[in-house]
mmCIF file of C-alpha atoms in Angstrom:
data_model
loop_
_atom_site.group_PDB
_atom_site.id
_atom_site.type_symbol
_atom_site.label_atom_id
_atom_site.label_comp_id
_atom_site.label_asym_id
_atom_site.label_seq_id
_atom_site.Cartn_x
_atom_site.Cartn_y
_atom_site.Cartn_z
ATOM 1 C CA MET J 116 102.620 109.081 61.619
ATOM 2 C CA LEU J 117 102.236 105.522 62.706
ATOM 3 C CA LYS J 118 104.266 106.059 66.373
ATOM 4 C CA PRO J 119 101.708 108.323 68.031
ATOM 5 C CA LYS J 120 99.293 105.730 67.046
ATOM 6 C CA GLU J 121 100.568 102.785 68.284
ATOM 7 C CA LYS J 122 102.079 104.457 71.427
ATOM 8 C CA PRO J 123 98.771 104.033 73.289
ATOM 9 C CA LYS J 124 97.927 100.365 72.299
ATOM 10 C CA GLU J 125 100.774 99.454 73.799
ATOM 11 C CA LYS J 126 100.516 101.737 77.285
ATOM 12 C CA GLU J 127 96.761 101.431 77.906
ATOM 13 C CA PRO J 128 96.334 97.617 78.657
ATOM 14 C CA GLN J 129 99.952 97.768 80.443
ATOM 15 C CA TRP J 130 98.979 99.444 83.528
ATOM 16 C CA PRO J 131 95.147 99.527 84.487
ATOM 17 C CA ALA J 132 94.235 96.135 82.350
ATOM 18 C CA GLN J 133 96.932 93.795 84.307
ATOM 19 C CA ARG J 134 96.735 95.936 87.782
ATOM 20 C CA TYR J 135 94.952 93.100 89.168
ATOM 21 C CA ILE J 136 94.590 89.754 89.562
ATOM 22 C CA LEU J 137 92.046 86.444 90.460
ATOM 23 C CA VAL J 138 94.795 83.761 91.578
ATOM 24 C CA PRO J 139 92.503 81.495 93.496
ATOM 25 C CA ASP J 140 95.529 79.384 94.729
ATOM 26 C CA VAL J 141 97.184 82.364 97.090
ATOM 27 C CA PRO J 142 96.474 84.158 100.006
ATOM 28 C CA GLY J 143 93.428 86.345 99.565
ATOM 29 C CA GLY J 144 92.990 84.708 96.040
ATOM 30 C CA HIS J 145 94.413 87.717 94.529
ATOM 31 C CA GLU J 146 96.875 89.656 93.485
ATOM 32 C CA HIS J 147 98.076 93.556 92.794
ATOM 33 C CA HIS J 148 100.621 94.240 89.636
ATOM 34 C CA LEU J 149 101.286 98.059 89.923
ATOM 35 C CA LYS J 150 103.586 99.583 87.433
ATOM 36 C CA SER J 151 106.410 101.144 89.564
ATOM 37 C CA ALA J 152 106.361 104.847 87.727
ATOM 38 C CA LYS J 153 106.436 108.351 89.204
ATOM 39 C CA ARG J 154 103.156 109.725 90.575
ATOM 40 C CA GLN J 155 103.964 113.336 88.365
ATOM 41 C CA GLU J 156 104.424 110.921 85.299
ATOM 42 C CA LYS J 157 101.640 108.988 85.292
ATOM 43 C CA LEU J 158 99.734 112.191 86.118
ATOM 44 C CA SER J 159 101.666 114.371 83.440
ATOM 45 C CA ASP J 160 100.784 111.070 80.958
ATOM 46 C CA MET J 161 97.223 111.100 82.194
ATOM 47 C CA LEU J 162 96.483 115.028 80.996
ATOM 48 C CA ARG J 163 99.148 114.839 77.610
ATOM 49 C CA ASP J 164 96.554 111.735 76.467
ATOM 50 C CA MET J 165 93.385 114.250 77.828
ATOM 51 C CA LEU J 166 94.583 117.433 75.621
ATOM 52 C CA VAL J 167 95.282 115.635 72.251
ATOM 53 C CA GLY J 168 91.924 113.321 71.940
ATOM 54 C CA LYS J 169 93.686 109.830 72.839
ATOM 55 C CA LYS J 170 91.943 109.235 76.418
ATOM 56 C CA LYS J 171 88.874 111.158 78.096
ATOM 57 C CA PRO J 172 88.249 111.126 81.612
ATOM 58 C CA VAL J 173 85.417 109.426 83.614
ATOM 59 C CA GLU J 174 82.564 111.743 82.901
ATOM 60 C CA ALA J 175 80.249 112.097 85.856
ATOM 61 C CA GLN J 176 76.244 113.004 84.749
ATOM 62 C CA GLU J 177 75.228 116.726 83.830
ATOM 63 C CA GLY J 178 76.126 119.313 86.521
ATOM 64 C CA GLU J 179 78.659 116.923 88.548
ATOM 65 C CA GLN J 180 81.808 116.750 86.773
ATOM 66 C CA GLN J 181 82.931 119.174 89.423
ATOM 67 C CA LEU J 182 82.884 115.886 91.157
ATOM 68 C CA SER J 183 85.248 114.268 89.274
ATOM 69 C CA LEU J 184 88.696 113.552 90.745
ATOM 70 C CA MET J 185 90.497 114.756 87.590
ATOM 71 C CA SER J 186 88.997 118.221 88.050
ATOM 72 C CA SER J 187 90.119 118.571 91.603
ATOM 73 C CA TRP J 188 93.605 117.545 90.690
ATOM 74 C CA VAL J 189 94.437 120.352 87.386
ATOM 75 C CA ASP J 190 92.986 122.664 90.264
ATOM 76 C CA GLN J 191 95.518 121.098 92.531
ATOM 77 C CA LEU J 192 98.519 120.616 90.086
ATOM 78 C CA LYS J 193 97.960 124.554 89.394
ATOM 79 C CA ARG J 194 98.336 125.463 92.960
ATOM 80 C CA GLU J 195 101.317 122.965 93.443
ATOM 81 C CA ARG J 196 103.709 124.628 90.369
ATOM 82 C CA GLU J 197 102.705 128.186 91.152
ATOM 83 C CA ALA J 198 104.077 127.422 95.037
ATOM 84 C CA LEU J 199 107.040 125.003 93.917
ATOM 85 C CA ALA J 200 108.244 127.430 91.264
ATOM 86 C CA SER J 201 111.294 127.709 92.443
ATOM 87 C CA THR J 202 111.608 124.863 94.496
ATOM 88 C CA ASP J 203 113.138 122.549 91.458
ATOM 89 C CA LYS J 204 115.668 125.333 90.939
ATOM 90 C CA LYS J 205 117.390 124.012 93.999
ATOM 91 C CA GLY J 206 118.368 120.836 92.384
ATOM 92 C CA GLY J 207 117.530 118.935 95.715
ATOM 93 C CA PRO J 208 118.640 119.417 98.830
ATOM 94 C CA ASN J 209 121.461 120.842 99.978
ATOM 95 C CA THR J 210 122.828 117.913 101.566
ATOM 96 C CA THR J 211 124.940 117.012 104.629
ATOM 97 C CA ALA J 212 127.183 113.995 104.302
ATOM 98 C CA THR J 213 124.968 112.454 107.406
ATOM 99 C CA LEU J 214 122.265 112.196 104.902
ATOM 100 C CA VAL J 215 124.647 110.729 101.757
ATOM 101 C CA GLU J 216 126.616 108.063 103.853
ATOM 102 C CA LYS J 217 122.834 106.995 105.649
ATOM 103 C CA TYR J 218 120.501 107.091 102.547
ATOM 104 C CA GLY J 219 122.362 107.570 99.514
ATOM 105 C CA LYS J 220 121.993 110.555 97.365
ATOM 106 C CA CYS J 221 118.594 112.414 96.579
ATOM 107 C CA GLN J 222 117.654 111.962 92.701
ATOM 108 C CA GLU J 223 114.362 111.830 90.933
ATOM 109 C CA ILE J 224 111.086 114.188 92.476
ATOM 110 C CA VAL J 225 108.253 111.410 92.733
ATOM 111 C CA GLY J 226 105.811 113.705 94.742
ATOM 112 C CA ARG J 227 104.525 117.446 95.047
ATOM 113 C CA GLY J 228 102.966 119.150 97.883
ATOM 114 C CA ALA J 229 102.127 122.490 99.546
ATOM 115 C CA PHE J 230 104.720 121.026 101.691
ATOM 116 C CA GLY J 231 107.732 120.584 99.738
ATOM 117 C CA ILE J 232 108.727 117.826 97.375
ATOM 118 C CA VAL J 233 109.516 114.134 97.894
ATOM 119 C CA ARG J 234 112.980 112.510 96.031
ATOM 120 C CA ILE J 235 113.730 109.129 95.970
ATOM 121 C CA SER J 236 117.314 108.828 97.511
ATOM 122 C CA HIS J 237 119.519 105.884 96.262
ATOM 123 C CA LYS J 238 121.829 103.811 98.847
ATOM 124 C CA ARG J 239 124.482 101.768 96.574
ATOM 125 C CA LYS J 240 124.261 98.333 98.349
ATOM 126 C CA GLU J 241 126.666 95.156 97.454
ATOM 127 C CA GLY J 242 127.450 94.712 93.463
ATOM 128 C CA ASP J 243 124.695 96.573 91.137
ATOM 129 C CA ASN J 244 122.498 96.695 94.212
ATOM 130 C CA GLU J 245 120.903 99.699 95.604
ATOM 131 C CA GLN J 246 118.446 100.432 98.660
ATOM 132 C CA LEU J 247 115.544 103.114 97.597
ATOM 133 C CA PHE J 248 114.204 105.944 100.414
ATOM 134 C CA ALA J 249 111.572 108.226 100.040
ATOM 135 C CA VAL J 250 113.123 111.893 101.489
ATOM 136 C CA LYS J 251 110.571 114.415 101.682
ATOM 137 C CA GLU J 252 111.970 117.746 102.019
ATOM 138 C CA PHE J 253 109.544 120.023 104.014
ATOM 139 C CA ARG J 254 109.911 123.976 103.220
ATOM 140 C CA ARG J 255 108.817 126.528 105.722
ATOM 141 C CA ARG J 256 105.469 127.988 105.020
ATOM 142 C CA PRO J 257 105.111 131.744 104.711
ATOM 143 C CA ASP J 258 105.579 133.692 107.730
ATOM 144 C CA GLU J 259 106.416 130.782 109.823
ATOM 145 C CA SER J 260 109.137 131.102 112.683
ATOM 146 C CA GLU J 261 111.792 128.756 112.838
ATOM 147 C CA LYS J 262 110.733 127.939 116.083
ATOM 148 C CA ARG J 263 107.459 126.766 114.763
ATOM 149 C CA TYR J 264 108.827 125.279 111.785
ATOM 150 C CA SER J 265 111.152 123.036 114.116
ATOM 151 C CA LYS J 266 108.171 122.180 115.999
ATOM 152 C CA ARG J 267 105.662 121.443 113.692
ATOM 153 C CA LEU J 268 108.432 118.914 111.988
ATOM 154 C CA THR J 269 109.641 117.138 114.798
ATOM 155 C CA SER J 270 105.377 116.878 116.193
ATOM 156 C CA GLU J 271 104.694 115.013 112.947
ATOM 157 C CA PHE J 272 107.740 113.056 113.156
ATOM 158 C CA CYS J 273 107.321 111.786 116.382
ATOM 159 C CA ILE J 274 104.015 110.461 115.729
ATOM 160 C CA SER J 275 105.164 109.160 112.530
ATOM 161 C CA SER J 276 108.018 107.486 113.400
ATOM 162 C CA SER J 277 106.803 105.942 116.750
ATOM 163 C CA LEU J 278 103.358 103.724 114.696
ATOM 164 C CA ARG J 279 104.991 100.368 113.467
ATOM 165 C CA HIS J 280 102.105 98.716 111.155
ATOM 166 C CA PRO J 281 102.068 96.966 107.702
ATOM 167 C CA ASN J 282 99.471 99.837 106.694
ATOM 168 C CA VAL J 283 101.755 102.634 107.626
ATOM 169 C CA ILE J 284 104.549 104.030 105.968
ATOM 170 C CA HIS J 285 107.329 103.190 108.180
ATOM 171 C CA THR J 286 109.515 106.600 109.469
ATOM 172 C CA LEU J 287 113.139 106.166 109.388
ATOM 173 C CA ASP J 288 114.465 109.425 110.462
ATOM 174 C CA LEU J 289 114.595 113.093 110.472
ATOM 175 C CA LEU J 290 117.551 114.905 109.647
ATOM 176 C CA GLN J 291 118.888 118.828 108.783
ATOM 177 C CA ASP J 292 120.845 119.954 105.663
ATOM 178 C CA SER J 293 123.207 122.445 105.689
ATOM 179 C CA LYS J 294 120.664 125.217 105.204
ATOM 180 C CA GLY J 295 118.470 123.978 108.128
ATOM 181 C CA ASP J 296 115.954 123.085 106.086
ATOM 182 C CA TYR J 297 114.558 119.648 107.493
ATOM 183 C CA CYS J 298 114.400 116.146 105.535
ATOM 184 C CA GLU J 299 112.150 113.601 106.557
ATOM 185 C CA VAL J 300 113.611 109.497 105.359
ATOM 186 C CA MET J 301 110.739 107.084 104.783
ATOM 187 C CA GLU J 302 110.408 103.501 102.874
ATOM 188 C CA PHE J 303 109.847 104.293 99.690
ATOM 189 C CA CYS J 304 106.846 102.786 97.773
ATOM 190 C CA ALA J 305 107.077 102.164 94.112
ATOM 191 C CA GLY J 306 103.537 101.707 93.336
ATOM 192 C CA GLY J 307 102.301 105.198 93.819
ATOM 193 C CA ASP J 308 99.387 106.546 95.573
ATOM 194 C CA LEU J 309 96.063 105.544 95.279
ATOM 195 C CA TYR J 310 94.736 108.717 94.192
ATOM 196 C CA THR J 311 96.899 108.205 90.659
ATOM 197 C CA LEU J 312 95.397 104.529 90.695
ATOM 198 C CA VAL J 313 91.735 105.524 90.749
ATOM 199 C CA LEU J 314 92.553 108.380 87.960
ATOM 200 C CA ALA J 315 94.520 106.140 85.597
ATOM 201 C CA ALA J 316 91.995 103.557 86.074
ATOM 202 C CA GLY J 317 88.814 105.072 86.141
ATOM 203 C CA LYS J 318 86.894 103.565 88.994
ATOM 204 C CA LEU J 319 88.465 100.111 90.348
ATOM 205 C CA GLU J 320 87.032 96.871 90.605
ATOM 206 C CA VAL J 321 84.889 95.715 93.502
ATOM 207 C CA ALA J 322 87.169 92.960 95.398
ATOM 208 C CA GLU J 323 90.142 95.108 94.516
ATOM 209 C CA ALA J 324 88.396 98.578 96.196
ATOM 210 C CA ASP J 325 87.504 95.942 98.999
ATOM 211 C CA CYS J 326 91.144 94.866 99.754
ATOM 212 C CA TYR J 327 92.336 98.758 99.554
ATOM 213 C CA PHE J 328 89.806 99.317 101.732
ATOM 214 C CA LYS J 329 90.597 96.344 104.553
ATOM 215 C CA GLN J 330 94.266 97.393 104.427
ATOM 216 C CA LEU J 331 93.327 100.902 104.830
ATOM 217 C CA MET J 332 90.469 100.596 108.165
ATOM 218 C CA ARG J 333 93.657 97.746 109.745
ATOM 219 C CA GLY J 334 95.655 100.796 109.381
ATOM 220 C CA VAL J 335 93.231 103.258 111.246
ATOM 221 C CA GLU J 336 92.186 100.791 113.720
ATOM 222 C CA TYR J 337 95.762 100.561 114.439
ATOM 223 C CA MET J 338 96.342 104.502 114.661
ATOM 224 C CA HIS J 339 93.266 105.123 117.152
ATOM 225 C CA GLU J 340 94.349 102.157 119.261
ATOM 226 C CA MET J 341 97.770 103.925 119.865
ATOM 227 C CA GLY J 342 96.056 107.239 120.693
ATOM 228 C CA VAL J 343 96.841 108.894 117.097
ATOM 229 C CA ALA J 344 94.503 110.330 114.667
ATOM 230 C CA HIS J 345 95.837 111.318 111.208
ATOM 231 C CA ARG J 346 92.878 114.119 110.309
ATOM 232 C CA ASP J 347 94.228 114.350 106.802
ATOM 233 C CA LEU J 348 93.410 111.121 104.795
ATOM 234 C CA LYS J 349 92.224 110.922 101.388
ATOM 235 C CA PRO J 350 93.955 108.305 98.596
ATOM 236 C CA GLU J 351 97.221 111.006 97.824
ATOM 237 C CA ASN J 352 98.030 110.423 101.350
ATOM 238 C CA LEU J 353 97.704 106.367 100.766
ATOM 239 C CA LEU J 354 100.483 104.788 98.952
ATOM 240 C CA LEU J 355 101.037 101.746 97.307
ATOM 241 C CA THR J 356 103.609 99.193 96.731
ATOM 242 C CA THR J 357 104.161 97.530 93.270
ATOM 243 C CA HIS J 358 102.419 94.298 95.357
ATOM 244 C CA GLY J 359 99.216 96.316 96.046
ATOM 245 C CA ALA J 360 100.334 97.170 99.978
ATOM 246 C CA LEU J 361 98.267 100.216 101.012
ATOM 247 C CA LYS J 362 100.083 102.142 103.514
ATOM 248 C CA ILE J 363 99.248 105.344 105.209
ATOM 249 C CA THR J 364 101.391 108.458 105.046
ATOM 250 C CA ASP J 365 101.985 112.230 106.270
ATOM 251 C CA PHE J 366 101.075 112.844 109.587
ATOM 252 C CA GLY J 367 101.307 116.480 108.854
ATOM 253 C CA ASN J 368 97.627 117.145 110.620
ATOM 254 C CA GLY J 369 98.152 114.472 113.201
ATOM 255 C CA GLU J 370 97.167 114.498 116.653
ATOM 256 C CA CYS J 371 97.487 112.440 119.400
ATOM 257 C CA PHE J 372 94.305 112.459 121.690
ATOM 258 C CA ARG J 373 94.991 110.001 124.226
ATOM 259 C CA MET J 374 98.609 109.260 125.735
ATOM 260 C CA ALA J 375 99.807 105.906 126.243
ATOM 261 C CA TRP J 376 98.712 105.910 130.591
ATOM 262 C CA GLU J 377 95.548 107.488 129.834
ATOM 263 C CA THR J 378 92.396 106.009 129.213
ATOM 264 C CA ASP J 379 89.877 108.699 127.684
ATOM 265 C CA ALA J 380 90.130 110.216 124.471
ATOM 266 C CA HIS J 381 90.705 113.990 124.813
ATOM 267 C CA MET J 382 88.308 116.057 121.958
ATOM 268 C CA VAL J 383 90.063 118.152 119.154
ATOM 269 C CA SER J 384 89.288 121.432 117.418
ATOM 270 C CA GLY J 385 89.838 122.928 114.191
ATOM 271 C CA LEU J 386 89.393 122.276 110.492
ATOM 272 C CA CYS J 387 92.093 120.653 108.520
ATOM 273 C CA GLY J 388 92.103 118.346 105.830
ATOM 274 C CA SER J 389 90.783 118.472 102.015
ATOM 275 C CA ALA J 390 87.057 119.520 101.644
ATOM 276 C CA PRO J 391 85.518 116.229 100.290
ATOM 277 C CA TYR J 392 86.677 114.261 103.056
ATOM 278 C CA ILE J 393 86.403 116.261 106.186
ATOM 279 C CA ALA J 394 83.288 114.713 108.413
ATOM 280 C CA PRO J 395 80.429 117.286 108.860
ATOM 281 C CA GLU J 396 81.210 118.230 112.659
ATOM 282 C CA GLU J 397 84.437 119.966 111.857
ATOM 283 C CA TYR J 398 82.273 123.020 110.223
ATOM 284 C CA VAL J 399 79.689 122.961 113.052
ATOM 285 C CA ASP J 400 81.475 121.419 116.664
ATOM 286 C CA LYS J 401 83.676 123.418 118.870
ATOM 287 C CA GLU J 402 85.228 120.386 119.539
ATOM 288 C CA PHE J 403 84.869 116.435 118.495
ATOM 289 C CA ASP J 404 86.318 113.309 118.072
ATOM 290 C CA ALA J 405 88.970 112.791 115.872
ATOM 291 C CA ARG J 406 88.309 108.746 116.161
ATOM 292 C CA ALA J 407 84.711 109.464 114.048
ATOM 293 C CA VAL J 408 86.657 111.932 111.634
ATOM 294 C CA ASP J 409 88.607 109.682 109.961
ATOM 295 C CA VAL J 410 86.374 107.154 109.751
ATOM 296 C CA TRP J 411 84.420 109.322 107.902
ATOM 297 C CA ALA J 412 87.133 109.960 105.733
ATOM 298 C CA THR J 413 87.610 106.428 104.628
ATOM 299 C CA GLY J 414 83.794 105.608 103.418
ATOM 300 C CA VAL J 415 84.491 108.912 100.851
ATOM 301 C CA ILE J 416 87.992 107.086 100.307
ATOM 302 C CA TYR J 417 85.441 103.777 99.366
ATOM 303 C CA MET J 418 83.029 105.637 97.591
ATOM 304 C CA ALA J 419 85.962 107.637 95.204
ATOM 305 C CA MET J 420 87.476 104.393 94.614
ATOM 306 C CA ARG J 421 84.013 102.331 93.848
ATOM 307 C CA THR J 422 82.294 105.457 91.489
ATOM 308 C CA GLY J 423 85.774 107.637 90.312
ATOM 309 C CA ARG J 424 84.795 110.909 91.445
ATOM 310 C CA HIS J 425 83.658 112.911 94.889
ATOM 311 C CA LEU J 426 80.205 112.503 96.719
ATOM 312 C CA TRP J 427 80.538 116.042 97.656
ATOM 313 C CA ARG J 428 82.711 118.663 97.835
ATOM 314 C CA VAL J 429 81.934 119.954 100.879
ATOM 315 C CA ALA J 430 80.190 118.334 103.722
ATOM 316 C CA ARG J 431 77.593 121.005 104.598
ATOM 317 C CA ARG J 432 73.860 121.249 104.182
ATOM 318 C CA ASP J 433 73.833 124.911 103.332
ATOM 319 C CA GLU J 434 77.053 125.006 100.777
ATOM 320 C CA ASP J 435 76.368 121.979 98.652
ATOM 321 C CA GLU J 436 73.571 120.702 96.916
ATOM 322 C CA PHE J 437 75.501 117.392 95.949
ATOM 323 C CA TYR J 438 75.767 116.617 100.200
ATOM 324 C CA GLU J 439 72.213 117.956 100.460
ATOM 325 C CA ARG J 440 70.586 114.901 98.157
ATOM 326 C CA TYR J 441 72.725 112.500 100.539
ATOM 327 C CA LEU J 442 70.768 113.714 103.651
ATOM 328 C CA GLU J 443 67.995 113.534 101.558
ATOM 329 C CA GLY J 444 68.597 110.107 100.007
ATOM 330 C CA ARG J 445 69.341 108.789 104.190
ATOM 331 C CA ARG J 446 65.751 109.782 104.753
ATOM 332 C CA ASP J 447 64.022 108.463 101.660
ATOM 333 C CA GLU J 448 63.375 104.820 101.707
ATOM 334 C CA GLU J 449 64.868 103.956 98.212
ATOM 335 C CA GLY J 450 68.139 105.204 100.284
ATOM 336 C CA TYR J 451 71.373 107.424 98.057
ATOM 337 C CA GLY J 452 71.871 106.506 94.365
ATOM 338 C CA PRO J 453 75.515 105.884 94.570
ATOM 339 C CA ILE J 454 75.672 103.784 97.881
ATOM 340 C CA GLU J 455 72.559 102.259 96.590
ATOM 341 C CA SER J 456 74.419 101.013 93.464
ATOM 342 C CA LEU J 457 76.897 99.047 95.579
ATOM 343 C CA ALA J 458 75.814 95.175 95.276
ATOM 344 C CA ARG J 459 75.858 93.727 98.556
ATOM 345 C CA ALA J 460 73.815 94.660 101.478
ATOM 346 C CA ARG J 461 76.608 94.158 103.822
ATOM 347 C CA CYS J 462 78.806 96.486 102.073
ATOM 348 C CA ARG J 463 75.839 99.296 101.820
ATOM 349 C CA ASN J 464 74.913 99.013 105.470
ATOM 350 C CA VAL J 465 78.297 99.734 106.673
ATOM 351 C CA ILE J 466 79.007 102.949 104.511
ATOM 352 C CA TYR J 467 76.143 104.344 105.498
ATOM 353 C CA SER J 468 77.268 103.484 109.362
ATOM 354 C CA ILE J 469 80.623 105.400 108.342
ATOM 355 C CA LEU J 470 78.462 107.943 106.557
ATOM 356 C CA ASP J 471 76.455 109.012 109.427
ATOM 357 C CA PRO J 472 76.389 112.334 110.030
ATOM 358 C CA ASN J 473 76.120 112.544 113.468
ATOM 359 C CA PRO J 474 79.332 111.351 114.869
ATOM 360 C CA SER J 475 77.959 109.763 118.059
ATOM 361 C CA ARG J 476 75.973 107.245 115.946
ATOM 362 C CA ARG J 477 79.088 106.427 113.427
ATOM 363 C CA ILE J 478 80.589 103.028 113.368
ATOM 364 C CA THR J 479 84.465 102.922 114.574
ATOM 365 C CA ALA J 480 87.165 101.441 112.359
ATOM 366 C CA SER J 481 87.115 98.168 114.773
ATOM 367 C CA GLN J 482 83.663 97.603 114.204
ATOM 368 C CA VAL J 483 84.025 97.974 110.675
ATOM 369 C CA LEU J 484 86.632 95.240 110.491
ATOM 370 C CA LYS J 485 84.203 93.275 112.822
ATOM 371 C CA SER J 486 81.324 93.472 110.772
ATOM 372 C CA GLU J 487 79.993 90.911 108.465
ATOM 373 C CA TRP J 488 81.384 92.632 105.427
ATOM 374 C CA GLY J 489 84.428 93.637 106.913
ATOM 375 C CA ARG J 490 85.537 89.953 107.775
ATOM 376 C CA GLU J 491 84.410 88.516 104.349
ATOM 377 C CA VAL J 492 86.980 91.287 101.674
ATOM 378 C CA LYS J 493 89.827 89.046 101.251
ATOM 379 C CA LEU J 494 92.940 90.678 102.212
ATOM 380 C CA CYS J 495 95.787 90.077 99.784
ATOM 381 C CA LYS J 496 99.396 88.582 101.069
ATOM 382 C CA ALA J 497 101.252 91.911 100.646
ATOM 383 C CA GLY J 498 98.387 93.793 102.114
ATOM 384 C CA GLU J 499 98.541 91.557 105.238
ATOM 385 C CA GLU J 500 102.096 91.915 105.503
ATOM 386 C CA GLY J 501 102.984 95.652 104.077
ATOM 387 C CA ILE J 502 105.093 94.471 101.287
#
């Protein structure tokens, strides 16, 4: 009977409590220390702890539990399990000699999604050392032709592999296995993703969230300068190293809105992304600026880090009472509660500007970084260098 009681006492202080520490004499004045663990293991542990009553999720106010990050994860988990019921039986990719020779053997699963699964590939180095890579195994969508499947994945690879920034994932290769399925090889981030971190922590500390947010904005500013918009920014698509460097990943919905020889941005169309992070103009405008859509999502992500929940289910006035409250709060002298709870006025002003329902008035990623708040946020060395 003693062992089950001792386990939470050992586990709980380690990962959440020590994940962020102030160190005055290092660049940025702080360090992140994230446990190296698989996303699925972390999520499974949290779910198991809740089911046996050891640990309860952060509760929202009455009627707002549907906005919690945990409730959306449980729904997502159900969908993923149904979609991937047959994937695990394969025992990994039908690897070709090229994949094994270049990047080693694919082993444990570290992530799942509608696209397929992500495994760690272990490449032997001198002695007992090894280099780890993330190998994303793509699945063909139902009713998707071979030609469309190939075009979709090569388009994603062309976008992601052209980007080089400390806060954007480094995509190395795109290979086909002996069955014709595609595998994308990327750098491996052992710290998991931001979604899992926030879920485990409940919510992040102020300076901790600020550092991750500044890293995110640096990555977004760079992408937009390169003529690329992500269009599916959310905590699940923000990977972390164990030192706390944040890297944007998954360019499956990415758009090239401006070619290298062009000066003006092309407008884009079509609804994509995850509901709580989708900008309101995507529901009403035939065409819109993809950069403004990305910026909107960063504001929702920041508030999720600070509050541990979504602000609304969907940014549509006629469908979501929580979004309606936000619009009313913007007009009210007292403001919108969750944003007003942010202590610093400079921070509040930027978040209101990011979450402006009018995309033509919305602040840009570059303007966020040049704002008084953006300049004063301290970036850790790992975030600066992407290590």
